[in-house]
mmCIF file of C-alpha atoms in Angstrom:
data_model
loop_
_atom_site.group_PDB
_atom_site.id
_atom_site.type_symbol
_atom_site.label_atom_id
_atom_site.label_comp_id
_atom_site.label_asym_id
_atom_site.label_seq_id
_atom_site.Cartn_x
_atom_site.Cartn_y
_atom_site.Cartn_z
ATOM 1 C CA ASN J 41 -32.833 -34.020 39.824
ATOM 2 C CA ALA J 42 -30.561 -32.949 36.993
ATOM 3 C CA GLY J 43 -29.931 -29.609 38.703
ATOM 4 C CA VAL J 44 -28.800 -26.879 36.302
ATOM 5 C CA THR J 45 -28.092 -27.911 32.731
ATOM 6 C CA GLN J 46 -26.499 -25.844 29.985
ATOM 7 C CA THR J 47 -26.189 -26.357 26.259
ATOM 8 C CA PRO J 48 -24.034 -26.349 24.257
ATOM 9 C CA LYS J 49 -20.820 -27.258 26.080
ATOM 10 C CA PHE J 50 -18.622 -25.682 23.416
ATOM 11 C CA ARG J 51 -19.245 -23.328 20.530
ATOM 12 C CA ILE J 52 -17.154 -21.414 18.026
ATOM 13 C CA LEU J 53 -18.771 -18.345 16.452
ATOM 14 C CA LYS J 54 -17.629 -16.020 13.744
ATOM 15 C CA ILE J 55 -17.690 -12.284 14.416
ATOM 16 C CA GLY J 56 -21.178 -10.912 13.817
ATOM 17 C CA GLN J 57 -23.001 -14.210 14.243
ATOM 18 C CA SER J 58 -25.701 -14.706 16.871
ATOM 19 C CA MET J 59 -26.503 -17.574 19.176
ATOM 20 C CA THR J 60 -28.509 -18.550 22.223
ATOM 21 C CA LEU J 61 -27.037 -20.273 25.243
ATOM 22 C CA GLN J 62 -29.609 -22.477 26.904
ATOM 23 C CA CYS J 63 -30.036 -22.916 30.659
ATOM 24 C CA THR J 64 -32.607 -25.080 32.433
ATOM 25 C CA GLN J 65 -33.090 -25.920 36.107
ATOM 26 C CA ASP J 66 -35.440 -28.475 37.619
ATOM 27 C CA MET J 67 -35.334 -27.319 41.245
ATOM 28 C CA ASN J 68 -38.205 -24.821 40.957
ATOM 29 C CA HIS J 69 -35.875 -21.972 41.877
ATOM 30 C CA ASN J 70 -37.158 -18.456 41.312
ATOM 31 C CA TYR J 71 -33.725 -16.876 40.995
ATOM 32 C CA MET J 72 -31.517 -17.490 37.988
ATOM 33 C CA TYR J 73 -28.248 -15.900 36.890
ATOM 34 C CA TRP J 74 -25.846 -15.691 33.990
ATOM 35 C CA TYR J 75 -22.137 -15.119 34.619
ATOM 36 C CA ARG J 76 -19.104 -14.963 32.428
ATOM 37 C CA GLN J 77 -15.713 -16.122 33.631
ATOM 38 C CA ASP J 78 -12.486 -14.745 32.223
ATOM 39 C CA PRO J 79 -8.998 -15.742 33.423
ATOM 40 C CA GLY J 80 -8.001 -13.874 36.575
ATOM 41 C CA MET J 81 -11.266 -11.923 36.646
ATOM 42 C CA GLY J 82 -13.538 -14.186 38.640
ATOM 43 C CA LEU J 83 -17.226 -14.290 37.757
ATOM 44 C CA LYS J 84 -19.011 -11.273 36.375
ATOM 45 C CA LEU J 85 -22.804 -11.110 36.506
ATOM 46 C CA ILE J 86 -24.387 -10.512 33.096
ATOM 47 C CA TYR J 87 -28.112 -10.738 33.837
ATOM 48 C CA TYR J 88 -30.298 -12.191 36.530
ATOM 49 C CA SER J 89 -33.964 -12.995 37.034
ATOM 50 C CA VAL J 90 -36.081 -13.070 40.175
ATOM 51 C CA GLY J 91 -38.905 -15.004 38.566
ATOM 52 C CA ALA J 92 -40.721 -15.714 35.326
ATOM 53 C CA GLY J 93 -41.175 -12.525 33.357
ATOM 54 C CA ILE J 94 -38.726 -10.489 35.459
ATOM 55 C CA THR J 95 -35.118 -9.870 34.462
ATOM 56 C CA ASP J 96 -32.514 -7.272 35.319
ATOM 57 C CA LYS J 97 -29.050 -6.239 34.249
ATOM 58 C CA GLY J 98 -25.963 -7.242 36.123
ATOM 59 C CA GLU J 99 -22.460 -5.823 35.944
ATOM 60 C CA VAL J 100 -21.661 -6.562 32.267
ATOM 61 C CA PRO J 101 -24.919 -6.738 30.234
ATOM 62 C CA ASN J 102 -23.793 -5.041 27.004
ATOM 63 C CA GLY J 103 -24.036 -7.301 23.968
ATOM 64 C CA TYR J 104 -26.395 -9.767 25.655
ATOM 65 C CA ASN J 105 -30.115 -10.255 26.092
ATOM 66 C CA VAL J 106 -32.200 -12.598 28.225
ATOM 67 C CA SER J 107 -35.768 -13.706 28.639
ATOM 68 C CA ARG J 108 -37.562 -15.712 31.326
ATOM 69 C CA SER J 109 -40.861 -17.066 30.069
ATOM 70 C CA THR J 110 -40.904 -20.039 32.464
ATOM 71 C CA THR J 111 -39.471 -20.778 35.902
ATOM 72 C CA GLU J 112 -37.262 -23.494 34.439
ATOM 73 C CA ASP J 113 -35.582 -21.757 31.494
ATOM 74 C CA PHE J 114 -33.317 -18.726 31.284
ATOM 75 C CA PRO J 115 -31.697 -18.436 27.832
ATOM 76 C CA LEU J 116 -28.918 -15.954 27.107
ATOM 77 C CA ARG J 117 -28.835 -14.406 23.656
ATOM 78 C CA LEU J 118 -25.702 -13.032 22.012
ATOM 79 C CA GLU J 119 -26.364 -10.672 19.146
ATOM 80 C CA LEU J 120 -23.544 -9.726 16.770
ATOM 81 C CA ALA J 121 -20.837 -11.725 18.499
ATOM 82 C CA ALA J 122 -17.528 -9.961 19.151
ATOM 83 C CA PRO J 123 -14.105 -11.347 20.147
ATOM 84 C CA SER J 124 -14.555 -9.710 23.576
ATOM 85 C CA GLN J 125 -17.359 -12.187 24.218
ATOM 86 C CA THR J 126 -14.958 -15.110 24.114
ATOM 87 C CA SER J 127 -15.386 -16.540 27.588
ATOM 88 C CA VAL J 128 -16.821 -19.336 29.681
ATOM 89 C CA TYR J 129 -20.464 -18.769 30.542
ATOM 90 C CA PHE J 130 -22.102 -20.166 33.653
ATOM 91 C CA CYS J 131 -25.759 -20.299 34.501
ATOM 92 C CA ALA J 132 -26.814 -20.600 38.139
ATOM 93 C CA SER J 133 -30.009 -20.780 40.137
ATOM 94 C CA SER J 134 -30.984 -20.267 43.759
ATOM 95 C CA LEU J 135 -33.988 -20.599 46.018
ATOM 96 C CA ASP J 136 -32.788 -17.741 48.194
ATOM 97 C CA ARG J 137 -29.490 -16.129 49.103
ATOM 98 C CA SER J 138 -28.256 -19.128 51.074
ATOM 99 C CA GLN J 139 -26.761 -21.019 48.108
ATOM 100 C CA GLN J 140 -26.351 -20.971 44.345
ATOM 101 C CA TYR J 141 -26.260 -24.024 42.094
ATOM 102 C CA PHE J 142 -24.148 -23.850 38.965
ATOM 103 C CA GLY J 143 -24.378 -25.483 35.580
ATOM 104 C CA PRO J 144 -21.322 -27.069 33.904
ATOM 105 C CA GLY J 145 -20.639 -24.050 31.696
ATOM 106 C CA THR J 146 -20.463 -23.188 28.001
ATOM 107 C CA ARG J 147 -17.071 -22.426 26.497
ATOM 108 C CA LEU J 148 -17.525 -19.875 23.703
ATOM 109 C CA THR J 149 -14.905 -18.715 21.243
ATOM 110 C CA VAL J 150 -15.562 -15.835 18.842
ATOM 111 C CA THR J 151 -13.116 -15.572 15.944
ATOM 112 C CA ALA T 20 -22.539 -3.169 45.974
ATOM 113 C CA GLN T 21 -20.526 -5.663 47.924
ATOM 114 C CA SER T 22 -16.934 -6.508 47.137
ATOM 115 C CA VAL T 23 -14.854 -9.577 47.791
ATOM 116 C CA THR T 24 -11.063 -9.562 47.796
ATOM 117 C CA GLN T 25 -8.914 -12.618 47.349
ATOM 118 C CA LEU T 26 -5.406 -11.269 47.706
ATOM 119 C CA ASP T 27 -3.573 -14.364 46.500
ATOM 120 C CA SER T 28 -4.134 -15.185 42.847
ATOM 121 C CA GLN T 29 -1.856 -18.241 42.924
ATOM 122 C CA VAL T 30 -0.810 -20.412 45.851
ATOM 123 C CA PRO T 31 1.671 -23.252 45.308
ATOM 124 C CA VAL T 32 2.042 -25.647 48.219
ATOM 125 C CA PHE T 33 3.717 -29.001 48.722
ATOM 126 C CA GLU T 34 1.628 -32.094 49.283
ATOM 127 C CA GLU T 35 0.741 -32.710 52.954
ATOM 128 C CA ALA T 36 1.607 -29.121 53.889
ATOM 129 C CA PRO T 37 -0.994 -26.751 55.368
ATOM 130 C CA VAL T 38 -2.602 -24.015 53.302
ATOM 131 C CA GLU T 39 -4.610 -20.862 53.891
ATOM 132 C CA LEU T 40 -6.512 -19.037 51.165
ATOM 133 C CA ARG T 41 -7.476 -15.542 52.186
ATOM 134 C CA CYS T 42 -10.805 -13.809 51.611
ATOM 135 C CA ASN T 43 -11.964 -10.397 52.786
ATOM 136 C CA TYR T 44 -15.301 -8.783 52.055
ATOM 137 C CA SER T 45 -16.824 -5.347 52.433
ATOM 138 C CA SER T 46 -20.237 -5.097 53.996
ATOM 139 C CA SER T 47 -21.813 -3.334 56.907
ATOM 140 C CA VAL T 48 -24.829 -5.615 57.058
ATOM 141 C CA SER T 49 -25.453 -9.260 57.751
ATOM 142 C CA VAL T 50 -23.826 -11.534 55.189
ATOM 143 C CA TYR T 51 -23.743 -15.112 54.057
ATOM 144 C CA LEU T 52 -20.292 -16.328 52.986
ATOM 145 C CA PHE T 53 -19.276 -19.095 50.623
ATOM 146 C CA TRP T 54 -16.287 -20.924 49.243
ATOM 147 C CA TYR T 55 -16.666 -22.595 45.871
ATOM 148 C CA VAL T 56 -14.176 -24.922 44.187
ATOM 149 C CA GLN T 57 -13.706 -25.273 40.449
ATOM 150 C CA TYR T 58 -11.746 -28.209 39.077
ATOM 151 C CA PRO T 59 -10.268 -27.874 35.569
ATOM 152 C CA ASN T 60 -12.890 -27.579 32.847
ATOM 153 C CA GLN T 61 -15.747 -27.954 35.301
ATOM 154 C CA GLY T 62 -18.382 -25.763 36.901
ATOM 155 C CA LEU T 63 -18.338 -24.348 40.420
ATOM 156 C CA GLN T 64 -19.162 -26.608 43.345
ATOM 157 C CA LEU T 65 -20.029 -25.391 46.819
ATOM 158 C CA LEU T 66 -17.237 -26.288 49.243
ATOM 159 C CA LEU T 67 -18.677 -24.768 52.424
ATOM 160 C CA LYS T 68 -20.790 -21.874 53.600
ATOM 161 C CA TYR T 69 -21.468 -19.720 56.620
ATOM 162 C CA LEU T 70 -25.072 -18.659 57.206
ATOM 163 C CA SER T 71 -25.287 -18.251 60.977
ATOM 164 C CA GLY T 72 -24.305 -19.924 64.227
ATOM 165 C CA SER T 73 -20.815 -21.269 64.755
ATOM 166 C CA THR T 74 -18.226 -19.112 63.052
ATOM 167 C CA LEU T 75 -16.156 -22.176 62.118
ATOM 168 C CA VAL T 76 -17.554 -24.203 59.238
ATOM 169 C CA GLU T 77 -16.140 -27.384 57.772
ATOM 170 C CA SER T 78 -16.351 -29.289 54.510
ATOM 171 C CA ILE T 79 -16.456 -33.051 54.084
ATOM 172 C CA ASN T 80 -12.969 -33.164 52.554
ATOM 173 C CA GLY T 81 -11.060 -31.495 55.393
ATOM 174 C CA PHE T 82 -11.308 -27.786 54.543
ATOM 175 C CA GLU T 83 -12.523 -25.296 57.109
ATOM 176 C CA ALA T 84 -13.214 -21.578 57.139
ATOM 177 C CA GLU T 85 -13.770 -19.144 59.959
ATOM 178 C CA PHE T 86 -16.049 -16.143 59.811
ATOM 179 C CA ASN T 87 -14.404 -13.165 61.500
ATOM 180 C CA LYS T 88 -16.852 -10.294 61.633
ATOM 181 C CA SER T 89 -14.472 -7.742 63.131
ATOM 182 C CA GLN T 90 -11.910 -8.359 60.385
ATOM 183 C CA THR T 91 -14.536 -8.988 57.676
ATOM 184 C CA SER T 92 -12.694 -12.125 56.666
ATOM 185 C CA PHE T 93 -13.561 -15.704 55.750
ATOM 186 C CA HIS T 94 -10.235 -17.450 55.208
ATOM 187 C CA LEU T 95 -10.129 -21.051 53.998
ATOM 188 C CA ARG T 96 -7.698 -23.507 55.588
ATOM 189 C CA LYS T 97 -6.650 -27.102 55.295
ATOM 190 C CA PRO T 98 -4.038 -28.676 57.587
ATOM 191 C CA SER T 99 -2.704 -31.132 54.996
ATOM 192 C CA VAL T 100 -3.389 -30.816 51.267
ATOM 193 C CA HIS T 101 -3.566 -33.551 48.652
ATOM 194 C CA ILE T 102 -2.793 -33.527 44.957
ATOM 195 C CA SER T 103 -6.525 -33.744 44.316
ATOM 196 C CA ASP T 104 -7.026 -30.344 45.989
ATOM 197 C CA THR T 105 -5.417 -28.631 42.999
ATOM 198 C CA ALA T 106 -8.180 -26.338 41.714
ATOM 199 C CA GLU T 107 -9.446 -22.766 41.563
ATOM 200 C CA TYR T 108 -11.147 -21.517 44.730
ATOM 201 C CA PHE T 109 -13.656 -18.687 44.802
ATOM 202 C CA CYS T 110 -14.926 -16.772 47.799
ATOM 203 C CA ALA T 111 -18.404 -15.264 47.519
ATOM 204 C CA VAL T 112 -20.795 -13.196 49.610
ATOM 205 C CA SER T 113 -24.480 -12.409 49.634
ATOM 206 C CA ALA T 114 -25.836 -9.635 51.818
ATOM 207 C CA MET T 115 -29.191 -8.691 53.238
ATOM 208 C CA ASN T 116 -29.342 -5.391 51.366
ATOM 209 C CA THR T 117 -28.507 -6.704 47.891
ATOM 210 C CA GLY T 118 -31.450 -8.984 47.248
ATOM 211 C CA ASN T 119 -30.385 -12.357 45.950
ATOM 212 C CA GLN T 120 -27.216 -11.249 44.241
ATOM 213 C CA PHE T 121 -23.943 -12.986 44.942
ATOM 214 C CA TYR T 122 -20.550 -11.306 44.646
ATOM 215 C CA PHE T 123 -17.428 -13.257 43.831
ATOM 216 C CA GLY T 124 -13.734 -12.736 44.375
ATOM 217 C CA THR T 125 -11.303 -13.126 41.488
ATOM 218 C CA GLY T 126 -10.272 -16.580 42.605
ATOM 219 C CA THR T 127 -7.164 -18.293 43.979
ATOM 220 C CA SER T 128 -5.456 -20.990 42.000
ATOM 221 C CA LEU T 129 -4.175 -23.646 44.394
ATOM 222 C CA THR T 130 -1.484 -25.923 43.000
ATOM 223 C CA VAL T 131 -0.370 -28.854 45.130
ATOM 224 C CA ILE T 132 3.167 -29.951 44.313
ATOM 225 C CA PRO T 133 4.092 -33.626 44.770
#
């Protein structure tokens, strides 16, 4: 099993550009999550999904959108990128609340 | 919502010395507790977890944590640290009344000094 994979690993965006961060898991987990990590702030939940077709906002959803058309994929869309979205983004999945599995992260810089 | 507090943002410690990283959580219901480790420029890896049973849980690389329900704590300890333990450590909690959401502390940066 590859676990949770994320692409790209790094990306530099100009202000106002858009992009999609990809996340795929091969563990047949129903639950998937997107977090952002900023220095000294820990992980903040952006969006999560409890299954295909079902998504919900987390703590910091503004400026982001998600979709969940399949169990495996949970892409995160940034519209009109802003410098405040410079961060490291982690995707995670879980079968239940007993453990999360994390991807390697995407380091995004908006200039 | 749950909250997790890691009081120490940075902990420097000499090699082979003991270390304790503190974690407190707020919840009045049954919880699962986790410690994750993040090495530089990598993702988070599960270090150990408490689900039920014995309140003392151990990892394969010598860390241990003890669930203390009365003090709502889950402190991480290691009796003798190595250079390779230098990393960021995150405490997390999931609770019965919050679905499958996980709540993370702000992290503790452990630096092992040769």
